[in-house]
PDB file of C-alpha atoms in Angstrom:
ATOM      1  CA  UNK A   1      81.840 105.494 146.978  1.00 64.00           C
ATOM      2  CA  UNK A   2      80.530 108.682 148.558  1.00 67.00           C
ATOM      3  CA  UNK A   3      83.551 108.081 151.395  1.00 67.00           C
ATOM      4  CA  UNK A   4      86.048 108.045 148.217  1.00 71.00           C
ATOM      5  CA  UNK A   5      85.454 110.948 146.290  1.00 66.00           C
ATOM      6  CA  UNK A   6      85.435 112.948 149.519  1.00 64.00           C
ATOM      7  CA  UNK A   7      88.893 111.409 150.437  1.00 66.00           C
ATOM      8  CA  UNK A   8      90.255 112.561 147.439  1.00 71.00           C
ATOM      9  CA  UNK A   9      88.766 115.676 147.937  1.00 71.00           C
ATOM     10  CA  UNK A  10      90.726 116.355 151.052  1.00 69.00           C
ATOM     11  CA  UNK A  11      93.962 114.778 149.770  1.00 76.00           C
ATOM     12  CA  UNK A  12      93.663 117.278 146.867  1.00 77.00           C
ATOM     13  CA  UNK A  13      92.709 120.224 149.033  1.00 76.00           C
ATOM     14  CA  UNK A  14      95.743 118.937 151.301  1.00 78.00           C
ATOM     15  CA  UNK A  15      97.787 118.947 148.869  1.00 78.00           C
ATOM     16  CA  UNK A  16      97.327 122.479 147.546  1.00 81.00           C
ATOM     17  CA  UNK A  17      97.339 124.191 151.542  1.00 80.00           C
ATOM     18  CA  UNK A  18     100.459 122.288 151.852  1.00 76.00           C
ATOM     19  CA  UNK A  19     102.022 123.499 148.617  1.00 78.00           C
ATOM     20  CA  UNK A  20     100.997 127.309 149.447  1.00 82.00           C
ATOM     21  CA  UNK A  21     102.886 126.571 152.898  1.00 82.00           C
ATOM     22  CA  UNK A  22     105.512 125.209 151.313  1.00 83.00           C
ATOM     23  CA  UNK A  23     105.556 128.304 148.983  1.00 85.00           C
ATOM     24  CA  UNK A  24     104.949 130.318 152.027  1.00 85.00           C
ATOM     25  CA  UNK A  25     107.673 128.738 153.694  1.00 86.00           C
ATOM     26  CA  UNK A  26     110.836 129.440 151.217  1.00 88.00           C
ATOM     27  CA  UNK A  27     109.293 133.185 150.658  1.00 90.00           C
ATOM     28  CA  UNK A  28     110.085 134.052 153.970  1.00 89.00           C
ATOM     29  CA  UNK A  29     113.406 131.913 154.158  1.00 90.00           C
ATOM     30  CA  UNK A  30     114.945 133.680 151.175  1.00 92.00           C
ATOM     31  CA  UNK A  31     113.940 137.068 153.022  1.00 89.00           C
ATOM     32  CA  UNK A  32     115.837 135.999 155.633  1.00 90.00           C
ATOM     33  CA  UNK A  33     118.795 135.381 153.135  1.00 90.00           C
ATOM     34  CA  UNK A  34     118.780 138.499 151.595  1.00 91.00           C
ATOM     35  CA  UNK A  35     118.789 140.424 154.711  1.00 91.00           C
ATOM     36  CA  UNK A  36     121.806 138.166 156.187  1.00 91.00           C
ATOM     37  CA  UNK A  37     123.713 138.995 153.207  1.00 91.00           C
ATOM     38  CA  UNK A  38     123.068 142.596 153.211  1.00 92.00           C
ATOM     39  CA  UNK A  39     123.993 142.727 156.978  1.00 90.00           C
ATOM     40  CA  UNK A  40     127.324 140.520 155.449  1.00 91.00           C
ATOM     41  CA  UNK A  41     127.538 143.144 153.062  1.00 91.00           C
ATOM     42  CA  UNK A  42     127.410 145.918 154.997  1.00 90.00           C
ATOM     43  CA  UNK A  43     129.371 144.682 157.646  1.00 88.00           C
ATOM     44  CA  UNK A  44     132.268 143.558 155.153  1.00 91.00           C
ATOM     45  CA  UNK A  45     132.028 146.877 153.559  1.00 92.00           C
ATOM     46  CA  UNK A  46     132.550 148.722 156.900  1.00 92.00           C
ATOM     47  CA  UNK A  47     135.371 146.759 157.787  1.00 94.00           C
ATOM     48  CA  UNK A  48     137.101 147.283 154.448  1.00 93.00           C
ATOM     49  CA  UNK A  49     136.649 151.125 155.032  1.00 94.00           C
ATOM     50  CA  UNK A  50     138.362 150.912 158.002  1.00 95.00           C
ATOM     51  CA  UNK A  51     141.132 148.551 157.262  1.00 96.00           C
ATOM     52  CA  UNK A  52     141.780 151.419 154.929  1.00 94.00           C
ATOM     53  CA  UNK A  53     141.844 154.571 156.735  1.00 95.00           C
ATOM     54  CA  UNK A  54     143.912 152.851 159.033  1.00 96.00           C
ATOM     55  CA  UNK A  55     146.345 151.819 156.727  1.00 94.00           C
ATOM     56  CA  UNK A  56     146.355 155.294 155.400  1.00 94.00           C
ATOM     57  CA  UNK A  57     147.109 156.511 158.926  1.00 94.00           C
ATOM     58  CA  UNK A  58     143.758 158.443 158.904  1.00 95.00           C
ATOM     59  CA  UNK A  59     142.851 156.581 162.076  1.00 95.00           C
ATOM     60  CA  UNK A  60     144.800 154.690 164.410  1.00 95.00           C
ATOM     61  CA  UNK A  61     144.253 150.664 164.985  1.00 96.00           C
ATOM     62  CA  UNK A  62     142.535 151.338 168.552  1.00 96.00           C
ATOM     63  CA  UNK A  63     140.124 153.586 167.185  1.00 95.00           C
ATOM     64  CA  UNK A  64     139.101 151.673 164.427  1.00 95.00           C
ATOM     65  CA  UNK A  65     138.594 148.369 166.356  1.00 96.00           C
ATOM     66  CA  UNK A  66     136.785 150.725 168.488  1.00 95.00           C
ATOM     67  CA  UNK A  67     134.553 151.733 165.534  1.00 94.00           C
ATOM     68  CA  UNK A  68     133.714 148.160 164.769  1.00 94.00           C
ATOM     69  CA  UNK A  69     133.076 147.120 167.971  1.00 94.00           C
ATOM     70  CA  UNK A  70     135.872 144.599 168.296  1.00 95.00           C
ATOM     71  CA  UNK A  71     139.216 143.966 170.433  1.00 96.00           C
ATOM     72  CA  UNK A  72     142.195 145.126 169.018  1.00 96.00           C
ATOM     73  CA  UNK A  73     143.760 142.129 169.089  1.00 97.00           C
ATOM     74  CA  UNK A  74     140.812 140.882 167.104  1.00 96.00           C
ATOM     75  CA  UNK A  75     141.193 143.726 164.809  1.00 95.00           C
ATOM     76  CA  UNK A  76     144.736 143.373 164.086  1.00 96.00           C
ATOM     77  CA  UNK A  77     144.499 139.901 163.282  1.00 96.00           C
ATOM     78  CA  UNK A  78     141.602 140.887 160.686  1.00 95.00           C
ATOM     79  CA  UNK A  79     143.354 143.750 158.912  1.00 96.00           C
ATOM     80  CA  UNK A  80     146.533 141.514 158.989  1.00 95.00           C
ATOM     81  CA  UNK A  81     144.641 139.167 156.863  1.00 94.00           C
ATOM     82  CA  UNK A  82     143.497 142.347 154.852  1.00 91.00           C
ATOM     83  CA  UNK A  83     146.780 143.550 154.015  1.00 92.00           C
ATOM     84  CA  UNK A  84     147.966 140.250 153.344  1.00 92.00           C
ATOM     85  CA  UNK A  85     144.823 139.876 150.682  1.00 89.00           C
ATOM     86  CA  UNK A  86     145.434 143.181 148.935  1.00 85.00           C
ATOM     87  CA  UNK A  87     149.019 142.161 147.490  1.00 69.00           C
TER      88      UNK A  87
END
């Protein structure tokens, strides 16, 4: 009897560390999603701005790929798609 009620004493204490894990566990796993998609964000937004001034002739292709750290064949093929996507 004594050896039951402290078994369900541990299963319930169990149960609530493993529920404030749990809790724990998506907290820090939507953190992680929000700073992904602000990285995404930003990253998208930089591109964007310089897919522009390029097709403004502000800046030429080379320095722009430059800029974001890509080829310019990569580049290219991304403001391609841009261009495409804006009409």
């Amino acid at each position: 009897m004594i050896l039951n009620h402290i078994a369900s004493r541990l299963n319930k204490d169990l149960k609530e560390r493993m529920a404030g894990l749990m809790s724990h566990v998506i907290e820090l796993q939507e953190d992680r999603w929000l700073r992904k998609g602000r990285e995404e964000g930003r990253l998208e937004g930089t591109k964007s701005l310089l897919f522009s001034l390029v097709v403004d002739k502000v800046i030429d292709v080379a320095d722009a790929a430059r800029r974001a750290g890509e080829s310019e064949e990569d580049f290219t093929k991304e403001l391609e798609e841009y261009i495409k996507n804006q009409k």
